[in-house]
Structure formats: C-alpha cells, structure tokens
PDB file of N, CA and C in Angstrom:
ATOM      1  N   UNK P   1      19.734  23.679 101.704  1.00  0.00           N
ATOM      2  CA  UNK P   1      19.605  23.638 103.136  1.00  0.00           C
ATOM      3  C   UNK P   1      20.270  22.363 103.619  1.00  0.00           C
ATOM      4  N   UNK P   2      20.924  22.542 104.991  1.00  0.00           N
ATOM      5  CA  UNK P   2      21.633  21.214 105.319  1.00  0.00           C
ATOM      6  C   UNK P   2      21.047  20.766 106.617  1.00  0.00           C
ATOM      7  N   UNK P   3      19.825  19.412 106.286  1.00  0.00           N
ATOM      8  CA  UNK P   3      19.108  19.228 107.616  1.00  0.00           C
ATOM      9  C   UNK P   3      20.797  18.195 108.624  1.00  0.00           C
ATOM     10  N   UNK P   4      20.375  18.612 109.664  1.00  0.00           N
ATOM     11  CA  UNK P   4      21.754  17.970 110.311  1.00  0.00           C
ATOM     12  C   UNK P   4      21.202  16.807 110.993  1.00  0.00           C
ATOM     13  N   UNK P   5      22.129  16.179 110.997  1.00  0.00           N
ATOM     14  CA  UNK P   5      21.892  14.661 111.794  1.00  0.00           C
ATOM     15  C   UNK P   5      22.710  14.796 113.350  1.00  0.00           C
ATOM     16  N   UNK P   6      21.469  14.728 114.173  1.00  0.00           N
ATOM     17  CA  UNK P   6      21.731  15.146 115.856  1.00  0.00           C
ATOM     18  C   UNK P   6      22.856  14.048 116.370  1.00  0.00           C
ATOM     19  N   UNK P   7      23.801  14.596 117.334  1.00  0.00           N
ATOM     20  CA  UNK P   7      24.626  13.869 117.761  1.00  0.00           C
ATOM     21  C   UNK P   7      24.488  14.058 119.026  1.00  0.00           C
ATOM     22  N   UNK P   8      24.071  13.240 119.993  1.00  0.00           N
ATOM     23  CA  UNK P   8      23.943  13.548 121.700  1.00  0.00           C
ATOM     24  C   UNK P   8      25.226  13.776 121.983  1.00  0.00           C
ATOM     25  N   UNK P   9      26.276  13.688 121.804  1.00  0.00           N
ATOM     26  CA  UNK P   9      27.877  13.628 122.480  1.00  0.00           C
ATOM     27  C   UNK P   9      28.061  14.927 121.996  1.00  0.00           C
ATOM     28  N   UNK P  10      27.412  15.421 121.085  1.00  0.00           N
ATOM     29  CA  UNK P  10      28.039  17.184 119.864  1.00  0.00           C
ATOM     30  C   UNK P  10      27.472  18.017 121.266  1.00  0.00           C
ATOM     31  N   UNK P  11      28.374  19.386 121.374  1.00  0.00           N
ATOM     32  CA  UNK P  11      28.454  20.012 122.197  1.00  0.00           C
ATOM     33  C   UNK P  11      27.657  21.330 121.314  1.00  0.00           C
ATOM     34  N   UNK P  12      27.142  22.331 122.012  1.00  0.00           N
ATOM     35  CA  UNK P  12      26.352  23.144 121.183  1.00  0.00           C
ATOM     36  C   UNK P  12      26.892  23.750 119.815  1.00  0.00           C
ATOM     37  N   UNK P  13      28.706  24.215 120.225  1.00  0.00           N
ATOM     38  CA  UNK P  13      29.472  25.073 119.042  1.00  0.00           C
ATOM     39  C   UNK P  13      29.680  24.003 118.303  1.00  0.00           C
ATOM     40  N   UNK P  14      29.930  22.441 118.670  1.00  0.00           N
ATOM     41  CA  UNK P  14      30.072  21.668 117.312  1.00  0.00           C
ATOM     42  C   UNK P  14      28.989  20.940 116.692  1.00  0.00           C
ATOM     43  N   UNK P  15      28.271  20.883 116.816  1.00  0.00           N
ATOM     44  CA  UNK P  15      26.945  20.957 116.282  1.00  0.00           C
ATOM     45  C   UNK P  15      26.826  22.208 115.407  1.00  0.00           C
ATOM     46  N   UNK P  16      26.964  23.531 116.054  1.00  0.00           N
ATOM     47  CA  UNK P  16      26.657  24.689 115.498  1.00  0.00           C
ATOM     48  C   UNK P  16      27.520  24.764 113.991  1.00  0.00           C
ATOM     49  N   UNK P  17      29.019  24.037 113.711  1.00  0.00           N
ATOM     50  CA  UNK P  17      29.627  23.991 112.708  1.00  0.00           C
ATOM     51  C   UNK P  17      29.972  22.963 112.323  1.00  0.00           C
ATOM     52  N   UNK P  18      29.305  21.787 112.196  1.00  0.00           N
ATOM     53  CA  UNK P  18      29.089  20.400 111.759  1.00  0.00           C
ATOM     54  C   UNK P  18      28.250  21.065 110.499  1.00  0.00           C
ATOM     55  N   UNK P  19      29.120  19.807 109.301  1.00  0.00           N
ATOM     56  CA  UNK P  19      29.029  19.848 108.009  1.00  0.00           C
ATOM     57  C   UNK P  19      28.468  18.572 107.680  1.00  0.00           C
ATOM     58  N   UNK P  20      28.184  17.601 108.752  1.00  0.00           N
ATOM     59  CA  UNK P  20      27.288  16.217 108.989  1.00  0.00           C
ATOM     60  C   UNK P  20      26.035  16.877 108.237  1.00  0.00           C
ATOM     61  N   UNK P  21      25.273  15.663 107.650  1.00  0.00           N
ATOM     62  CA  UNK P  21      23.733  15.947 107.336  1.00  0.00           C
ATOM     63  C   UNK P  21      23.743  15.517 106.430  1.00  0.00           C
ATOM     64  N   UNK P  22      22.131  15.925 105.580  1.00  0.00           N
ATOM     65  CA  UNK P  22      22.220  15.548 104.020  1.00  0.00           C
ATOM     66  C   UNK P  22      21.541  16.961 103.968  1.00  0.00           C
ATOM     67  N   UNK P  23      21.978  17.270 102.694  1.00  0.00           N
ATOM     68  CA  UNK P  23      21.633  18.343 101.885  1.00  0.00           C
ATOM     69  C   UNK P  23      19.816  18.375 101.041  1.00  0.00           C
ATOM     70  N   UNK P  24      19.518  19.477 101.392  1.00  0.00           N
ATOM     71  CA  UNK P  24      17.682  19.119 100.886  1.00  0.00           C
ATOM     72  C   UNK P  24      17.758  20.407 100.045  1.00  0.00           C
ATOM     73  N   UNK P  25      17.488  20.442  99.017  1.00  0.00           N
ATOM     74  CA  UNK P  25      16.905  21.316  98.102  1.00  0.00           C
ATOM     75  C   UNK P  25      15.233  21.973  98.527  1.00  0.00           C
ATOM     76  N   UNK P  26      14.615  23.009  98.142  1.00  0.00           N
ATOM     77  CA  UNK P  26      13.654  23.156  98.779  1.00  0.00           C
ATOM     78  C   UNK P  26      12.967  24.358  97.211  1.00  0.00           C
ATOM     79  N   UNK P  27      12.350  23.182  96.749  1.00  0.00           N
ATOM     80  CA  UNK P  27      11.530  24.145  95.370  1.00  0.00           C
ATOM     81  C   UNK P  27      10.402  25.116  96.191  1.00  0.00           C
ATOM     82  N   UNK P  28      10.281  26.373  96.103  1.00  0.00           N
ATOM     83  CA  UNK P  28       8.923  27.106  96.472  1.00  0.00           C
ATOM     84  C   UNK P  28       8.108  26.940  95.569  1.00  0.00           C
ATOM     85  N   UNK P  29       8.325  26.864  94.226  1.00  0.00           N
ATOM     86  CA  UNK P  29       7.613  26.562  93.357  1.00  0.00           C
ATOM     87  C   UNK P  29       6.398  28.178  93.132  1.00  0.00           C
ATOM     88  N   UNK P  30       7.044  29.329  93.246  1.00  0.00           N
ATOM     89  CA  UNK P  30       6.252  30.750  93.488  1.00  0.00           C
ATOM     90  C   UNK P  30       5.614  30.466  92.097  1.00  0.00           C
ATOM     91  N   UNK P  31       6.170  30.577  90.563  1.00  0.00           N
ATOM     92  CA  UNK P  31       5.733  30.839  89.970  1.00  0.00           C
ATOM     93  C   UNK P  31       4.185  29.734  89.584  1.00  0.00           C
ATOM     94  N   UNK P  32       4.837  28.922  89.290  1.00  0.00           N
ATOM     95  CA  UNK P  32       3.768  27.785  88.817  1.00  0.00           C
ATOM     96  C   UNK P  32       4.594  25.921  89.109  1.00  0.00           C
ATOM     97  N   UNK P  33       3.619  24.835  88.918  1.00  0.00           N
ATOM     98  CA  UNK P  33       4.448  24.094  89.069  1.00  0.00           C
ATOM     99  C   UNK P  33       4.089  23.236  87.922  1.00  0.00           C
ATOM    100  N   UNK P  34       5.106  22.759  86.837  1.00  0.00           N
ATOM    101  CA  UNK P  34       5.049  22.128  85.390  1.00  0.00           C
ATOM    102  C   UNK P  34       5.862  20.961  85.645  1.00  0.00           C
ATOM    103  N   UNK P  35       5.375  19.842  84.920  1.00  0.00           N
ATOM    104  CA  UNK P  35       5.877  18.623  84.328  1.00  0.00           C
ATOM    105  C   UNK P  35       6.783  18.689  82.706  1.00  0.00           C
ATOM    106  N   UNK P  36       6.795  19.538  82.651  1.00  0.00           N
ATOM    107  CA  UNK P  36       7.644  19.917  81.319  1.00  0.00           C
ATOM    108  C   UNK P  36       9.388  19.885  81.432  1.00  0.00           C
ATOM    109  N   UNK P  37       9.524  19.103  80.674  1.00  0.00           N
ATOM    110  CA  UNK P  37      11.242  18.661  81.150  1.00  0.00           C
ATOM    111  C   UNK P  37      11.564  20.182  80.618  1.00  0.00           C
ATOM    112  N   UNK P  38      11.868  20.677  79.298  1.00  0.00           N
ATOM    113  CA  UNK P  38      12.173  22.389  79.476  1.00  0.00           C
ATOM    114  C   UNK P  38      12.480  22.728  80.808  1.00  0.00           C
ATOM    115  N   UNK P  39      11.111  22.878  81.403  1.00  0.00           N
ATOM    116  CA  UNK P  39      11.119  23.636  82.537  1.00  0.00           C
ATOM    117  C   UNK P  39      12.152  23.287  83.696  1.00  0.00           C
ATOM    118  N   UNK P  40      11.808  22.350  83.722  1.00  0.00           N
ATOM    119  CA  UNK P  40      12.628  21.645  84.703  1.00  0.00           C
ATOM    120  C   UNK P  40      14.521  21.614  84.518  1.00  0.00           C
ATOM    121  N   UNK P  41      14.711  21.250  83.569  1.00  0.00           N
ATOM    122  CA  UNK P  41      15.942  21.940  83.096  1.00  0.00           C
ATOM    123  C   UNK P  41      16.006  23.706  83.276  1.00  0.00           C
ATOM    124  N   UNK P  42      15.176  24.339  83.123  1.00  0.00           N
ATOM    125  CA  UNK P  42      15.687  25.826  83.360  1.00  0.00           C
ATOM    126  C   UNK P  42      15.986  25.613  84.797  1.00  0.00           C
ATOM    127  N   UNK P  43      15.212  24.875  85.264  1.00  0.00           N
ATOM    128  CA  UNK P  43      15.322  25.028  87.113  1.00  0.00           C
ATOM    129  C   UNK P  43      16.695  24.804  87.410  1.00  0.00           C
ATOM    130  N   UNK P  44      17.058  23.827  86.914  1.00  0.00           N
ATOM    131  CA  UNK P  44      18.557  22.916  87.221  1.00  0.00           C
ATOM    132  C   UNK P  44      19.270  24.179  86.331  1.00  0.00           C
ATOM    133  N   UNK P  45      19.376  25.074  85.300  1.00  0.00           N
ATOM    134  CA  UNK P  45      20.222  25.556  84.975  1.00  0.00           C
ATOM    135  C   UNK P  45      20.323  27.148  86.245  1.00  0.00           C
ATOM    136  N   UNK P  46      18.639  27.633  86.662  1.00  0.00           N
ATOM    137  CA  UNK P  46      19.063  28.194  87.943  1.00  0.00           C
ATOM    138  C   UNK P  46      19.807  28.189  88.672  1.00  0.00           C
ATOM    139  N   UNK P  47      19.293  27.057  89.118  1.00  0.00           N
ATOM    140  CA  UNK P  47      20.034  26.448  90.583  1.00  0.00           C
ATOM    141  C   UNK P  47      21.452  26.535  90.289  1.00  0.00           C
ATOM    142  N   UNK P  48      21.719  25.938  89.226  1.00  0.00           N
ATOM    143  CA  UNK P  48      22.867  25.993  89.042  1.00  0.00           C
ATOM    144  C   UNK P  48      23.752  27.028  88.820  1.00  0.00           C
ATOM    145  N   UNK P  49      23.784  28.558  88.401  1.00  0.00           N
ATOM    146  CA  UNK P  49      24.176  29.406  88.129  1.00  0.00           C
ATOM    147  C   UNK P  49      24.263  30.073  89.651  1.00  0.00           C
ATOM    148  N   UNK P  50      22.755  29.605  90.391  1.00  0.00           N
ATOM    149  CA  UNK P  50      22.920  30.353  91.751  1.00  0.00           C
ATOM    150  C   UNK P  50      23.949  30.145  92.606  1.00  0.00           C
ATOM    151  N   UNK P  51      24.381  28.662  92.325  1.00  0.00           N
ATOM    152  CA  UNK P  51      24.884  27.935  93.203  1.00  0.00           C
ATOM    153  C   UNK P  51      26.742  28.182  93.103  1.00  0.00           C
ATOM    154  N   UNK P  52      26.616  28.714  91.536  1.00  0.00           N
ATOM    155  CA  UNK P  52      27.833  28.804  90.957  1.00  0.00           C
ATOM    156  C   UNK P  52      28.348  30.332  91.331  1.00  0.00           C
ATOM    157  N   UNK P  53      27.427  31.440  91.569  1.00  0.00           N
ATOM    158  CA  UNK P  53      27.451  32.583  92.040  1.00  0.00           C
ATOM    159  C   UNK P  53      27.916  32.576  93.729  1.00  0.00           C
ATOM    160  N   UNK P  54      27.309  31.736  94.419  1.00  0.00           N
ATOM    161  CA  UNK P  54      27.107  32.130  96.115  1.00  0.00           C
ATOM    162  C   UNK P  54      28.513  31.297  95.909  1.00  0.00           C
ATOM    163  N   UNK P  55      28.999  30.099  95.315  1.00  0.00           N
ATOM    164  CA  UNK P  55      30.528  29.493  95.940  1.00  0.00           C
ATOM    165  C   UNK P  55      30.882  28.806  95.122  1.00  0.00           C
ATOM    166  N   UNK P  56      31.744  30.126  94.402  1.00  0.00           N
ATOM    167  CA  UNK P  56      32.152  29.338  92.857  1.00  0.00           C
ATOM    168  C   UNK P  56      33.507  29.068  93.741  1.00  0.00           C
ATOM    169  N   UNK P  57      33.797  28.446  94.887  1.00  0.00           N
ATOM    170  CA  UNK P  57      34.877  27.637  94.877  1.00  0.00           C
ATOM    171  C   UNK P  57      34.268  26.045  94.950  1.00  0.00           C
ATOM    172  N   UNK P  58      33.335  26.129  95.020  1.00  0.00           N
ATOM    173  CA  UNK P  58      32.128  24.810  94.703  1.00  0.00           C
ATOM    174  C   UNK P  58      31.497  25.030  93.705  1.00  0.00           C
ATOM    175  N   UNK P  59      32.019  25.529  92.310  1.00  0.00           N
ATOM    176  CA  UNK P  59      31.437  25.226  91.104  1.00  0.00           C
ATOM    177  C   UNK P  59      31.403  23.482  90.612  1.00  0.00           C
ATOM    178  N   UNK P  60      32.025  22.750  90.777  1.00  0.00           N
ATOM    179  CA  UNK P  60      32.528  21.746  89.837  1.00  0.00           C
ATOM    180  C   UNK P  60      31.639  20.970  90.994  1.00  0.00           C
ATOM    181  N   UNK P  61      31.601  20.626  92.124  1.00  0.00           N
ATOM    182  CA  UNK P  61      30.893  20.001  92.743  1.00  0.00           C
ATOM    183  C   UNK P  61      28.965  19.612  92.717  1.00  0.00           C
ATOM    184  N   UNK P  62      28.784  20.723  91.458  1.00  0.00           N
ATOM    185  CA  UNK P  62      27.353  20.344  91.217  1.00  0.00           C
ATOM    186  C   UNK P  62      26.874  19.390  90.587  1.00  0.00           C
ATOM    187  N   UNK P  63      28.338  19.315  89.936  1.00  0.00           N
ATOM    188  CA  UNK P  63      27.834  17.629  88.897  1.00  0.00           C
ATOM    189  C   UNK P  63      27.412  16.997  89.986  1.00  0.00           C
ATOM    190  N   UNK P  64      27.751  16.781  91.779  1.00  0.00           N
ATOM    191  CA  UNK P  64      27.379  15.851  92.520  1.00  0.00           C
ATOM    192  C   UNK P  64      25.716  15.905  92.607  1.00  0.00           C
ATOM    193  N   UNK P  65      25.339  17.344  92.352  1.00  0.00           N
ATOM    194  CA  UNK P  65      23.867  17.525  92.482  1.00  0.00           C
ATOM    195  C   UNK P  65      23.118  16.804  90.970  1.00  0.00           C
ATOM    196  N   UNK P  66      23.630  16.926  90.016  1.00  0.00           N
ATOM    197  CA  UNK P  66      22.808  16.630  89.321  1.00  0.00           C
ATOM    198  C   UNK P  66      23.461  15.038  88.744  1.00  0.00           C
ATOM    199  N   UNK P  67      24.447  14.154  89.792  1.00  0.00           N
ATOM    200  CA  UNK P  67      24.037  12.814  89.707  1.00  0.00           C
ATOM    201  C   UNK P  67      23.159  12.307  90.775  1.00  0.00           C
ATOM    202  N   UNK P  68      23.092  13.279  91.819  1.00  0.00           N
ATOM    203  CA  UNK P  68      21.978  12.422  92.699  1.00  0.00           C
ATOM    204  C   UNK P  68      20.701  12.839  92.083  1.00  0.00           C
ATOM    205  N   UNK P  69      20.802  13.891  91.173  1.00  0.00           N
ATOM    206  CA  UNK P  69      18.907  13.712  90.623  1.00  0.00           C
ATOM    207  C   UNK P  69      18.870  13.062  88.910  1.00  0.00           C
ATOM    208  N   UNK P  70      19.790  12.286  88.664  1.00  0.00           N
ATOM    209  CA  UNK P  70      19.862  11.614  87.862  1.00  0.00           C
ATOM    210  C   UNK P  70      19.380  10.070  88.119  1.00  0.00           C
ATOM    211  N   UNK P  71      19.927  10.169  89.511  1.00  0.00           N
ATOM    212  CA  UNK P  71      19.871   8.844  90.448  1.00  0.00           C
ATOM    213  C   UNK P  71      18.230   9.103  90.787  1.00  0.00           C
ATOM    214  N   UNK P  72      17.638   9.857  91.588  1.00  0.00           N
ATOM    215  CA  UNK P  72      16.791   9.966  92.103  1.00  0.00           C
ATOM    216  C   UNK P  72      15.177  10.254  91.110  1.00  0.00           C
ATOM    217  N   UNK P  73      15.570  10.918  89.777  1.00  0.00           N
ATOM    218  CA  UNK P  73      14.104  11.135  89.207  1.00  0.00           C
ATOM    219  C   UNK P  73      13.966  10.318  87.941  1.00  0.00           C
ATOM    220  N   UNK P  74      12.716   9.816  87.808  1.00  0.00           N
ATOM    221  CA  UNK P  74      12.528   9.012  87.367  1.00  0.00           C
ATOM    222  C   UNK P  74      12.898   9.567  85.431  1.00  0.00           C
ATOM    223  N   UNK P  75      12.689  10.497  85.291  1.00  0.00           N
ATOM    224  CA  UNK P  75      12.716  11.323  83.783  1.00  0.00           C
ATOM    225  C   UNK P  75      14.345  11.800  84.002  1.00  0.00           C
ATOM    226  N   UNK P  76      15.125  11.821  84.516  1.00  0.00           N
ATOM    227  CA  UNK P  76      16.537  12.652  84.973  1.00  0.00           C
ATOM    228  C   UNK P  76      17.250  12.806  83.355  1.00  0.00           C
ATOM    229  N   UNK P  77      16.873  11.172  82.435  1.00  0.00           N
ATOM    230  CA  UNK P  77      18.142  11.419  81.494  1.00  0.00           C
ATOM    231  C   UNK P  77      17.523  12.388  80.425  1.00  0.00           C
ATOM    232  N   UNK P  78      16.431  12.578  80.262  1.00  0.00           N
ATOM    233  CA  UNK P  78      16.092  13.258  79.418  1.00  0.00           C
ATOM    234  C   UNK P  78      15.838  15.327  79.745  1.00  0.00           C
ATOM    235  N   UNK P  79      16.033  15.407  81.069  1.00  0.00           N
ATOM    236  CA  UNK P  79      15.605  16.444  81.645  1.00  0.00           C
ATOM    237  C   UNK P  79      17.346  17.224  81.508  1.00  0.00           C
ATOM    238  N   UNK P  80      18.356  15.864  81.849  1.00  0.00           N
ATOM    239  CA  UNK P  80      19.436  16.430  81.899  1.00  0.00           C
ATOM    240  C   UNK P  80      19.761  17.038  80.066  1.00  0.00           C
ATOM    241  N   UNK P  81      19.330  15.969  79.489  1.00  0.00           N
ATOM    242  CA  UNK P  81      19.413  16.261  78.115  1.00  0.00           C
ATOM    243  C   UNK P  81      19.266  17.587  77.401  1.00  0.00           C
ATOM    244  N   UNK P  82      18.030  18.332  78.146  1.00  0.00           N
ATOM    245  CA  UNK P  82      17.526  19.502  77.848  1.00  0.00           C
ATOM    246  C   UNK P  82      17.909  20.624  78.793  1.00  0.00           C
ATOM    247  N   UNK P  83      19.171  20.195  79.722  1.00  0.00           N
ATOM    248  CA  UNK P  83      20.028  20.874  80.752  1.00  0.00           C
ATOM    249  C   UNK P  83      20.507  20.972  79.395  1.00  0.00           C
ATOM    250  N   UNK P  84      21.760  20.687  79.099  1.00  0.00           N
ATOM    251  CA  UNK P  84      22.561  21.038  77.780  1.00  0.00           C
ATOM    252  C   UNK P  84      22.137  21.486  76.948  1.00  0.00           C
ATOM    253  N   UNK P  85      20.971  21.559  76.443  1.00  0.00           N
ATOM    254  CA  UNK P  85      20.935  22.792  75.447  1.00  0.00           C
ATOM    255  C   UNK P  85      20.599  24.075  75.729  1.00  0.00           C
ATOM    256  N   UNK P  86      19.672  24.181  77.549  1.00  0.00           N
ATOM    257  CA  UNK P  86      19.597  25.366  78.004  1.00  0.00           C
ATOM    258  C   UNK P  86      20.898  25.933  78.279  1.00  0.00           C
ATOM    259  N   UNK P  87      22.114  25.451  78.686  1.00  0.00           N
ATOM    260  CA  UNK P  87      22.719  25.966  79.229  1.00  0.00           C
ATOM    261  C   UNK P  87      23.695  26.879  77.697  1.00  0.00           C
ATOM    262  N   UNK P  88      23.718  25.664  76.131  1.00  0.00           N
ATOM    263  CA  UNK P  88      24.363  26.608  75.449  1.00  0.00           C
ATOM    264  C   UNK P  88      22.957  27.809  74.924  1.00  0.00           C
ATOM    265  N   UNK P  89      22.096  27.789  75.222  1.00  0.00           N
ATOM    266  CA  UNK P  89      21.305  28.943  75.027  1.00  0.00           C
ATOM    267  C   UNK P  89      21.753  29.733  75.737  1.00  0.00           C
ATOM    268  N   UNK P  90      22.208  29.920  77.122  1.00  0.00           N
ATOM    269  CA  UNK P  90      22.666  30.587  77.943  1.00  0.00           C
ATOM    270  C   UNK P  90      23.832  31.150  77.856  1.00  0.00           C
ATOM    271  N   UNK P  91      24.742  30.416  77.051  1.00  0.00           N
ATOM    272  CA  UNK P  91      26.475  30.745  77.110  1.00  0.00           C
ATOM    273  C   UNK P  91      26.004  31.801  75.309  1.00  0.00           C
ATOM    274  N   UNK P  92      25.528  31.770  74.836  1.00  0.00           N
ATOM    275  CA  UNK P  92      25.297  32.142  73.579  1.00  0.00           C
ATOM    276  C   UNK P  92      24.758  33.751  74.093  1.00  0.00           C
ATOM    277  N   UNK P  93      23.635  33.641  74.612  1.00  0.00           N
ATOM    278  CA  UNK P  93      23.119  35.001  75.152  1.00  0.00           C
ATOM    279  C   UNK P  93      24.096  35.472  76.022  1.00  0.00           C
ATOM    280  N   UNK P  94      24.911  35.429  76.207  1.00  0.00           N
ATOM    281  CA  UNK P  94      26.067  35.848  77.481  1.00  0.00           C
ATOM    282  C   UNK P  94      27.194  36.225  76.380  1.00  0.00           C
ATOM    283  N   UNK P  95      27.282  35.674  75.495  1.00  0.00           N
ATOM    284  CA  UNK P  95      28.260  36.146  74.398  1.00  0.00           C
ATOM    285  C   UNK P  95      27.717  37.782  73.293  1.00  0.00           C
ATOM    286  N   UNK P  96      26.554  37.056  73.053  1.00  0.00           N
ATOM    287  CA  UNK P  96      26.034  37.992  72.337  1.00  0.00           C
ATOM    288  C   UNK P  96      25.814  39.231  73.079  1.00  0.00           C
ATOM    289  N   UNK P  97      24.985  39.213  74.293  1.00  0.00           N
ATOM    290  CA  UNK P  97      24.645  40.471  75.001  1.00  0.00           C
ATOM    291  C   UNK P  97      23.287  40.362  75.269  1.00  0.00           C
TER     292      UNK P  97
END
C-alpha cells in the first residue's frame, strides 16, 4: 500500500497519480501470528513471489524491500538467512513438480 504524503498545491488528478509516499506493507496475519524465523522467511518468500507475479517488471526491485527490513528488524540477518534456503526449497519443487 502507498500511504501518500498530502501536498496542498497537488491538484486532485495529481495527487490522484503521485508516486510520492512511503510504501507500508500490511500483514493480516489470518492464519496465526509466530516468532519463528522459518516462518517469517516463508512470509518474505510470499510476498515475494506475489510481488514478482503482479509486476515482474519490478522483480529485481525487491531486494529494496528486503534491505529496508534488514535495516528495520531487529532478527533480519538471520530471517534473511532462512529466506535462502526457502526459496531453493522452492526452485527445487518447481523443478521437480
């Protein structure tokens, strides 16, 4: 989601297509909510596949997502750690079938 940062001078249509803001992620957290880096890495390998699906001309730009939560969580290097092995679990099951 892109909360936007209000501009009194922005006229309604440029406002309406202003790419200004910061970007907020928004966990629902439906299933359950875990402290388990695993888990948390599947999330980031979600997100990431989703993200890679809706605008894979913004594939490569997620590394930007997962240095600002490298930057931002306190566990990041080890969560990312267990990003990489979900993801060759993932490329493996995608090979195999």
């Amino acid at each position: 989601m892109l909360r936007s940062v209000r501009d009194p001078t922005a006229t309604e249509e440029e406002e309406r297509f202003s790419l200004d803001g910061e970007v907020v992620l928004i966990d629902f957290g439906l299933a359950a909510q875990s402290v388990q880096d695993e888990d948390k890495a599947v999330d980031l390998y979600v997100l990431e596949r989703a993200f890679g699906s809706t605008h894979p001309e913004l594939e490569e730009d997620f590394k930007m997502v997962l240095e600002a939560y490298g930057k931002s969580h306190k566990g990041a290097r080890v969560v990312l750690k267990k990003l990489e092995e979900v993801r060759m679990r993932g490329r493996k099951k995608s090979m195999i079938g």
